[in-house]
Short mmCIF file of C-alpha atoms in Angstrom, two decimals:
data_model
loop_
_atom_site.label_atom_id
_atom_site.label_comp_id
_atom_site.label_asym_id
_atom_site.label_seq_id
_atom_site.Cartn_x
_atom_site.Cartn_y
_atom_site.Cartn_z
CA MET U 250 -27.71 -43.72 -13.27
CA ASP U 251 -31.23 -44.26 -14.54
CA PRO U 252 -32.87 -41.82 -17.00
CA GLU U 253 -35.58 -40.88 -14.50
CA GLY U 254 -32.98 -39.83 -11.92
CA ALA U 255 -31.19 -37.75 -14.52
CA GLN U 256 -34.47 -36.08 -15.51
CA GLN U 257 -35.27 -35.28 -11.87
CA GLU U 258 -31.78 -33.81 -11.41
CA LEU U 259 -32.30 -31.49 -14.40
CA ASN U 260 -35.63 -30.29 -13.04
CA GLN U 261 -34.17 -29.18 -9.69
CA PRO U 262 -34.93 -25.52 -8.96
CA LEU U 263 -32.06 -23.05 -8.88
CA MET U 264 -33.23 -21.52 -5.63
CA VAL U 265 -33.91 -23.49 -2.46
CA ASN U 266 -35.08 -21.66 0.68
CA TRP U 267 -33.92 -18.30 -0.68
CA ARG U 268 -30.36 -19.54 -0.99
CA LEU U 269 -28.62 -19.78 -4.31
CA GLN U 270 -27.11 -23.07 -5.32
CA GLN U 271 -23.62 -22.98 -6.71
CA PRO U 272 -23.70 -22.10 -10.39
CA GLN U 273 -23.37 -24.95 -12.87
CA TRP U 274 -20.99 -22.97 -15.05
CA PRO U 275 -17.24 -22.61 -14.51
CA ASN U 276 -15.82 -19.76 -12.47
CA ILE U 277 -14.98 -17.86 -15.64
CA TYR U 278 -18.18 -15.84 -15.24
CA ARG U 279 -17.31 -14.87 -11.66
CA SER U 280 -13.81 -13.84 -12.68
CA GLY U 281 -15.34 -11.95 -15.63
CA VAL U 282 -17.60 -10.03 -13.24
CA ILE U 283 -14.64 -9.11 -11.05
CA THR U 284 -12.41 -8.18 -14.00
CA PHE U 285 -14.93 -6.00 -15.80
CA ARG U 286 -16.08 -4.34 -12.58
CA VAL U 287 -12.48 -3.42 -11.70
CA ILE U 288 -11.93 -2.12 -15.25
CA ALA U 289 -15.11 -0.05 -14.94
CA ILE U 290 -14.03 1.35 -11.55
CA ILE U 291 -10.65 2.42 -12.95
CA LEU U 292 -12.10 3.94 -16.13
CA LEU U 293 -14.86 5.82 -14.31
CA ALA U 294 -12.39 7.26 -11.81
CA LEU U 295 -10.10 8.34 -14.67
CA ALA U 296 -13.01 9.95 -16.53
CA ALA U 297 -14.16 11.89 -13.47
CA GLY U 298 -10.61 13.04 -12.78
CA ARG U 299 -10.04 14.07 -16.38
CA MET U 300 -13.26 16.06 -16.49
CA GLY U 301 -12.48 17.67 -13.15
CA THR U 302 -9.09 18.89 -14.35
CA ALA U 303 -10.23 20.08 -17.79
CA ASN U 304 -9.59 23.81 -18.09
CA GLN U 305 -8.16 26.39 -20.44
CA ASP U 306 -7.26 30.05 -20.09
CA VAL U 307 -8.47 32.35 -22.87
CA TYR U 308 -6.98 35.78 -23.46
CA PHE U 309 -9.36 38.37 -24.91
CA PRO U 310 -8.04 41.70 -26.18
CA ASN U 311 -8.56 44.54 -23.69
CA GLN U 312 -10.19 42.18 -21.16
CA GLU U 313 -9.18 40.00 -18.28
CA ILE U 314 -8.14 36.41 -18.64
CA HIS U 315 -11.10 34.04 -18.55
CA THR U 316 -10.62 30.44 -17.47
CA PHE U 317 -13.05 27.88 -18.84
CA THR U 318 -13.59 24.87 -16.58
CA CYS U 319 -16.08 22.06 -16.44
CA TYR U 320 -17.56 23.68 -13.31
CA ASP U 321 -19.08 26.40 -15.53
CA TYR U 322 -21.47 23.92 -17.19
CA PRO U 323 -24.13 21.89 -15.34
CA ALA U 324 -23.98 19.00 -17.83
CA PHE U 325 -20.30 18.49 -17.10
CA MET U 326 -20.95 18.68 -13.35
CA TYR U 327 -23.66 16.03 -13.75
CA PHE U 328 -21.18 13.93 -15.73
CA MET U 329 -18.57 14.16 -12.97
CA SER U 330 -21.09 13.44 -10.22
CA ALA U 331 -22.50 10.40 -12.03
CA ASN U 332 -19.05 8.97 -12.68
CA ILE U 333 -17.93 9.44 -9.08
CA LEU U 334 -21.18 7.98 -7.73
CA ALA U 335 -21.02 4.95 -10.03
CA CYS U 336 -17.35 4.40 -9.19
CA VAL U 337 -18.01 4.47 -5.44
CA PHE U 338 -21.10 2.26 -5.65
CA SER U 339 -19.30 -0.22 -7.88
CA LEU U 340 -16.40 -0.38 -5.44
CA VAL U 341 -18.73 -0.95 -2.48
CA LEU U 342 -20.74 -3.59 -4.36
CA GLN U 343 -17.52 -5.33 -5.39
CA PHE U 344 -16.49 -5.68 -1.75
CA ILE U 345 -19.97 -6.83 -0.73
CA SER U 346 -20.09 -9.48 -3.43
CA LEU U 347 -16.57 -10.72 -2.66
CA TYR U 348 -16.85 -10.87 1.11
CA GLN U 349 -20.46 -11.86 1.75
CA LYS U 350 -20.68 -15.27 3.37
CA ASP U 351 -24.38 -15.75 2.85
CA LYS U 352 -25.21 -15.56 -0.86
CA THR U 353 -28.93 -15.00 -0.53
CA MET U 354 -31.17 -14.12 -3.43
CA TRP U 355 -32.23 -10.73 -2.05
CA VAL U 356 -28.60 -9.56 -1.79
CA GLN U 357 -27.94 -10.53 -5.40
CA THR U 358 -31.18 -8.83 -6.46
CA LEU U 359 -30.19 -5.66 -4.59
CA ILE U 360 -26.72 -5.66 -6.18
CA SER U 361 -28.19 -6.21 -9.65
CA SER U 362 -30.76 -3.45 -9.16
CA ILE U 363 -28.16 -0.92 -8.05
CA ASP U 364 -25.92 -1.94 -10.96
CA VAL U 365 -28.68 -1.34 -13.49
CA VAL U 366 -29.54 2.06 -11.99
CA MET U 367 -25.86 3.07 -12.06
CA VAL U 368 -25.50 2.07 -15.73
CA ALA U 369 -28.62 4.08 -16.62
CA LEU U 370 -27.21 7.06 -14.71
CA LEU U 371 -23.86 6.72 -16.48
CA PHE U 372 -25.33 6.58 -19.97
CA SER U 373 -27.58 9.54 -19.14
CA ALA U 374 -24.63 11.60 -17.95
CA ASN U 375 -22.56 10.60 -20.96
CA GLY U 376 -25.38 11.68 -23.26
CA ALA U 377 -25.73 15.05 -21.54
CA ALA U 378 -21.99 15.75 -21.65
CA LEU U 379 -21.70 14.59 -25.26
CA ALA U 380 -24.62 16.80 -26.29
CA LEU U 381 -22.97 19.84 -24.71
CA TYR U 382 -19.64 18.94 -26.32
CA LEU U 383 -21.26 18.65 -29.76
CA LEU U 384 -23.05 21.95 -29.21
CA SER U 385 -19.75 23.56 -28.22
CA SER U 386 -17.86 22.15 -31.18
CA ASN U 387 -20.48 22.74 -33.90
CA GLY U 388 -22.44 25.66 -32.53
CA LEU U 389 -26.15 26.16 -33.03
CA SER U 390 -27.41 27.56 -36.30
CA ILE U 391 -30.62 29.06 -34.90
CA GLU U 392 -30.04 32.81 -35.04
CA SER U 393 -32.19 33.72 -32.05
CA LEU U 394 -30.10 31.52 -29.74
CA SER U 395 -26.73 32.42 -31.28
CA TRP U 396 -24.64 29.74 -29.61
CA THR U 397 -21.36 29.96 -31.46
CA ALA U 398 -18.86 27.16 -31.81
CA MET U 399 -16.36 27.46 -28.97
CA CYS U 400 -14.04 24.55 -29.68
CA ASP U 401 -12.11 26.54 -32.29
CA THR U 402 -11.00 28.85 -29.49
CA LEU U 403 -11.05 26.30 -26.65
CA PHE U 404 -9.32 23.43 -28.43
CA ILE U 405 -7.48 22.11 -25.35
CA PHE U 406 -10.56 22.24 -23.14
CA CYS U 407 -12.73 20.51 -25.74
CA SER U 408 -10.19 17.75 -26.35
CA GLN U 409 -9.93 17.10 -22.60
CA VAL U 410 -13.73 16.92 -22.34
CA LEU U 411 -13.93 14.54 -25.31
CA ASN U 412 -11.24 12.33 -23.75
CA ALA U 413 -13.20 12.17 -20.49
CA ILE U 414 -16.43 11.29 -22.29
CA THR U 415 -14.72 8.55 -24.32
CA VAL U 416 -13.14 6.98 -21.23
CA SER U 417 -16.46 7.13 -19.39
CA LEU U 418 -18.29 5.45 -22.27
CA CYS U 419 -15.70 2.65 -22.22
CA GLY U 420 -16.22 2.33 -18.46
CA SER U 421 -19.99 2.22 -18.92
CA VAL U 422 -19.67 -0.59 -21.47
CA ALA U 423 -17.35 -2.50 -19.11
CA TYR U 424 -19.89 -2.04 -16.31
CA THR U 425 -22.65 -3.35 -18.58
CA ILE U 426 -20.58 -6.43 -19.47
CA ALA U 427 -19.98 -7.04 -15.75
CA ILE U 428 -23.75 -6.96 -15.15
CA VAL U 429 -24.33 -9.47 -17.95
CA PHE U 430 -21.64 -11.79 -16.56
CA ASN U 431 -23.17 -11.46 -13.09
CA HIS U 432 -26.60 -12.47 -14.36
CA VAL U 433 -25.18 -15.41 -16.32
CA ASN U 434 -23.20 -16.48 -13.25
CA TYR U 435 -26.32 -16.69 -11.11
CA GLY U 436 -28.48 -18.27 -13.78
CA THR U 437 -30.90 -15.43 -14.44
CA LEU U 438 -29.84 -15.05 -18.09
CA ALA U 439 -29.24 -18.63 -19.15
#
């Protein structure tokens, strides 16, 4: 093969007529996308389920029993909604990317855009839930607001919430790694 032919082969565009050429890299990136997306789906579903079942009964003297649940706090509801939404979208996008016959550029761009929005939503929800958890465990020292630390009394509830946040953060990182592998697979981050 002559050097000019090799140079022309290297200068070939990645996209021809809005169709992606097969990636030059091995299929390890595609299997990495699938693996990390499945891990993210499982972890996000577990986090949403854990947060949804977090509760604790508290007995106050001369009062009724009060049950603390995640449904009492909007930040925890946002956390659950974001995890469920990201889990469902990731599952749908996984099936679309596996079973699409026509790998056009606009489909990959749509999948990547939805993935990035879901990761931003997940990290936002994790931040909101973690902020409320830290406020509940440490309290707020401003006297006019008088938010006392609740995790001394609600130890079981707070540990369940912290477990859900930790699992969701691991799922968010797995989702981010899947996005990076997807971009490397299709040559947009090479």
